[in-house]
Amino acid sequence: MAASAYTTSSDSASSAKLLFRQLFEKESSTYTYLLADVAHPDRPALLIDPVDKMVDRDISLVEELGLKLIYAMNTHVHADHVTGTGLIKTKLPGVKSIISKASNSKADRLIEAGEKIHFGDLFLEVRATPGHTLGCVTYVTGDGPNQPQPRMAFTGDALLIRGCGRTDFQGGSSHQLYKSVHSQIFTLPKNTLIYPAHDYKGFSVSTVGEEMLYNPRLTKDEETFQNIMENLKLSYPKMIDIAVPANMVCGLQDLSERPVESVSN
Amino acid sequence: MAASAYTTSSDSASSAKLLFRQLFEKESSTYTYLLADVAHPDRPALLIDPVDKMVDRDISLVEELGLKLIYAMNTHVHADHVTGTGLIKTKLPGVKSIISKASNSKADRLIEAGEKIHFGDLFLEVRATPGHTLGCVTYVTGDGPNQPQPRMAFTGDALLIRGCGRTDFQGGSSHQLYKSVHSQIFTLPKNTLIYPAHDYKGFSVSTVGEEMLYNPRLTKDEETFQNIMENLKLSYPKMIDIAVPANMVCGLQDLSERPVESVSN
């Protein structure tokens, strides 16, 4: 059964066909994204930013949709939740974890700007978008024949809907974030869909054009932006001391000491 | 700026073009849907199942996207939150509220099965899907040239992702719900996208085909289904005594006694 929530505009039988699902974790308001090439006989799939406690839901869905998960990847080292990439690997051997080389973390594949991540006949491009953390990347669907139209950008915490990630931890830099968004995201076509790692107001998607017009921070000049970011007066992230070290090793730093069951809860 | 999150497969200039946004309210896990015909010069739009406390967010988005909201509509009389339809009407005069005639509620337009709700060159069809309440309807995007493909069904609480609404209040009937889903929703094309009024596990969309295979309740025979529904042992809905009377008059039963500001908070 081809259950496609987002199809490309071509209706020729040989065209690539994207299955796309947006998934939500309420406690940390985190979005996880499932993408698969359901026109390919293997139905290869990837998960972006899975959350440890939602791994059973995500794997069930992958199985029900008849997909073959090949990658479990992160946009960056999260500070507010533990990634599900390591747990997924224990439950579905063969899945490879992906994170940026610049994050200084461990994963099966360490990616850099300009690389392509293929799943079937579809692919994601890697864009370096540091500033929230030093290793943040944005994954963008390919620009080419049979790739999804409009394009989709998975921006992590670099660009949120009408917002952006904080810049006061993990090698963050408001100067770098401003540059990243303006040079790597706002240069995409205006109808590119923005799918962030979080939303706290119930928005699910935006576009490059919308954020260029209405983002209350990134529409400002750089000096004003830096001023905003330096005066947010946010509290210390309550999960950071647990999440960051865990997320630098796919969420499973204690696996040798604890049974898998206790890690997953 | 045409910010389209969901476009039809035709790329001819004269084709209809749907802008679609899914919005979430965390406390009651309610989805609100914004649909607009952005190929029509007026960019007419409608909101399905808006929540009172999120009305300012919804109106801001409508304005930023340059849309003209014409309808604020409900799938049914909700028991878990107060509808935003009345508040929207006070803030955007000219908007018409819609609910089913069978709900015995007040609204500007009372719809029945088979009716079409037009916005620009797009339309929704009304299907009667009682069982969660006696007045539940499902709104389905049109079947015709230049209408969105795949079709989209806004099922309210009749069909949830891997679930369904309870049937023990508001004229509910497990017999009727079973019949509604099987005759009115499972008869749609299998790739029809299911957009429910709620999700409690972080799913955002499903398809008719998926629910026909994996819905843990509605894949059962009717007797088993009725047995499941009669033994859910759910607690009394905490908002029901406030929400239901309010929602029978577009959420504003106290408007004559209280200033608008206090109603909106």
mmCIF file of C-alpha atoms in Angstrom, chain A residues 1-11 20-29 31 54 57 61 63-66 149-150 162 190-191 193 195 199-210 213-214, chain B residues 1-11 20-29 31 54 57 61 63-66 149-150 162 190-191 193 195 199-210 213-214:
data_model
loop_
_atom_site.group_PDB
_atom_site.id
_atom_site.type_symbol
_atom_site.label_atom_id
_atom_site.label_comp_id
_atom_site.label_asym_id
_atom_site.label_seq_id
_atom_site.Cartn_x
_atom_site.Cartn_y
_atom_site.Cartn_z
ATOM 1 C CA MET A 1 0.000 0.000 0.000
ATOM 2 C CA ALA A 2 1.505 3.304 -1.047
ATOM 3 C CA ALA A 3 0.381 5.768 1.600
ATOM 4 C CA SER A 4 1.760 9.012 0.346
ATOM 5 C CA ALA A 5 1.147 12.169 2.295
ATOM 6 C CA TYR A 6 3.142 14.350 -0.016
ATOM 7 C CA THR A 7 3.632 13.511 -3.660
ATOM 8 C CA THR A 8 5.669 15.225 -6.299
ATOM 9 C CA SER A 9 3.948 17.042 -9.096
ATOM 10 C CA SER A 10 4.955 14.628 -11.830
ATOM 11 C CA ASP A 11 2.405 11.972 -12.594
ATOM 12 C CA PHE A 20 6.354 12.211 4.102
ATOM 13 C CA ARG A 21 5.183 12.215 7.719
ATOM 14 C CA GLN A 22 5.604 14.837 10.412
ATOM 15 C CA LEU A 23 5.565 13.422 13.959
ATOM 16 C CA PHE A 24 5.407 15.306 17.262
ATOM 17 C CA GLU A 25 6.702 14.749 20.796
ATOM 18 C CA LYS A 26 4.724 16.918 23.186
ATOM 19 C CA GLU A 27 7.024 17.284 26.205
ATOM 20 C CA SER A 28 9.905 18.895 24.293
ATOM 21 C CA SER A 29 7.686 20.043 21.377
ATOM 22 C CA TYR A 31 9.182 17.299 15.406
ATOM 23 C CA MET A 54 8.900 7.850 20.755
ATOM 24 C CA ARG A 57 5.799 4.660 17.726
ATOM 25 C CA LEU A 61 4.790 3.347 11.663
ATOM 26 C CA GLU A 63 6.728 -1.220 9.635
ATOM 27 C CA GLU A 64 3.039 -0.539 8.962
ATOM 28 C CA LEU A 65 3.944 1.551 5.935
ATOM 29 C CA GLY A 66 6.157 -1.244 4.627
ATOM 30 C CA GLN A 149 8.482 20.215 -5.485
ATOM 31 C CA PRO A 150 8.366 22.572 -3.685
ATOM 32 C CA ARG A 162 8.737 32.935 13.441
ATOM 33 C CA LYS A 190 10.778 31.297 -1.574
ATOM 34 C CA ASN A 191 8.267 28.456 -1.765
ATOM 35 C CA LEU A 193 8.850 24.507 2.925
ATOM 36 C CA TYR A 195 10.175 22.069 8.684
ATOM 37 C CA ASP A 199 7.402 24.466 17.446
ATOM 38 C CA TYR A 200 5.900 25.819 20.641
ATOM 39 C CA LYS A 201 2.813 27.557 19.229
ATOM 40 C CA GLY A 202 1.281 24.759 17.175
ATOM 41 C CA PHE A 203 2.609 25.719 13.752
ATOM 42 C CA SER A 204 3.654 22.770 11.605
ATOM 43 C CA VAL A 205 5.267 24.336 8.552
ATOM 44 C CA SER A 206 6.320 27.656 7.062
ATOM 45 C CA THR A 207 8.110 28.775 3.914
ATOM 46 C CA VAL A 208 11.324 30.633 3.169
ATOM 47 C CA GLY A 209 9.242 33.506 1.763
ATOM 48 C CA GLU A 210 7.138 33.754 4.912
ATOM 49 C CA LEU A 213 8.867 38.613 5.643
ATOM 50 C CA TYR A 214 7.636 37.746 9.135
ATOM 51 C CA MET B 1 3.322 35.914 -1.870
ATOM 52 C CA ALA B 2 1.835 32.496 -2.533
ATOM 53 C CA ALA B 3 2.966 30.346 0.363
ATOM 54 C CA SER B 4 1.586 26.987 -0.538
ATOM 55 C CA ALA B 5 2.189 24.053 1.747
ATOM 56 C CA TYR B 6 0.193 21.646 -0.332
ATOM 57 C CA THR B 7 -0.228 22.067 -4.052
ATOM 58 C CA THR B 8 -2.206 20.061 -6.533
ATOM 59 C CA SER B 9 -0.440 17.964 -9.099
ATOM 60 C CA SER B 10 -1.411 20.072 -12.096
ATOM 61 C CA ASP B 11 1.120 22.688 -13.070
ATOM 62 C CA PHE B 20 -3.024 24.081 3.489
ATOM 63 C CA ARG B 21 -1.852 24.429 7.080
ATOM 64 C CA GLN B 22 -2.285 22.102 10.032
ATOM 65 C CA LEU B 23 -2.254 23.870 13.406
ATOM 66 C CA PHE B 24 -2.107 22.333 16.893
ATOM 67 C CA GLU B 25 -3.408 23.260 20.349
ATOM 68 C CA LYS B 26 -1.441 21.337 22.956
ATOM 69 C CA GLU B 27 -3.744 21.284 25.988
ATOM 70 C CA SER B 28 -6.614 19.487 24.246
ATOM 71 C CA SER B 29 -4.384 18.033 21.469
ATOM 72 C CA TYR B 31 -5.878 20.158 15.259
ATOM 73 C CA MET B 54 -5.608 30.105 19.616
ATOM 74 C CA ARG B 57 -2.504 32.962 16.285
ATOM 75 C CA LEU B 61 -1.463 33.657 10.118
ATOM 76 C CA GLU B 63 -3.391 37.986 7.630
ATOM 77 C CA GLU B 64 0.298 37.262 7.023
ATOM 78 C CA LEU B 65 -0.603 34.863 4.233
ATOM 79 C CA GLY B 66 -2.827 37.505 2.657
ATOM 80 C CA GLN B 149 -5.119 15.137 -5.243
ATOM 81 C CA PRO B 150 -4.992 12.978 -3.190
ATOM 82 C CA ARG B 162 -5.417 4.403 14.883
ATOM 83 C CA LYS B 190 -7.444 4.506 -0.218
ATOM 84 C CA ASN B 191 -4.915 7.304 -0.692
ATOM 85 C CA LEU B 193 -5.517 11.726 3.559
ATOM 86 C CA TYR B 195 -6.852 14.724 9.043
ATOM 87 C CA ASP B 199 -4.096 13.230 18.006
ATOM 88 C CA TYR B 200 -2.613 12.214 21.335
ATOM 89 C CA LYS B 201 0.495 10.352 20.114
ATOM 90 C CA GLY B 202 2.020 12.930 17.792
ATOM 91 C CA PHE B 203 0.691 11.614 14.478
ATOM 92 C CA SER B 204 -0.341 14.330 12.039
ATOM 93 C CA VAL B 205 -1.951 12.462 9.153
ATOM 94 C CA SER B 206 -2.993 9.004 8.014
ATOM 95 C CA THR B 207 -4.771 7.577 4.975
ATOM 96 C CA VAL B 208 -7.986 5.641 4.423
ATOM 97 C CA GLY B 209 -5.910 2.639 3.336
ATOM 98 C CA GLU B 210 -3.798 2.727 6.491
ATOM 99 C CA LEU B 213 -5.533 -2.032 7.716
ATOM 100 C CA TYR B 214 -4.307 -0.830 11.101
#
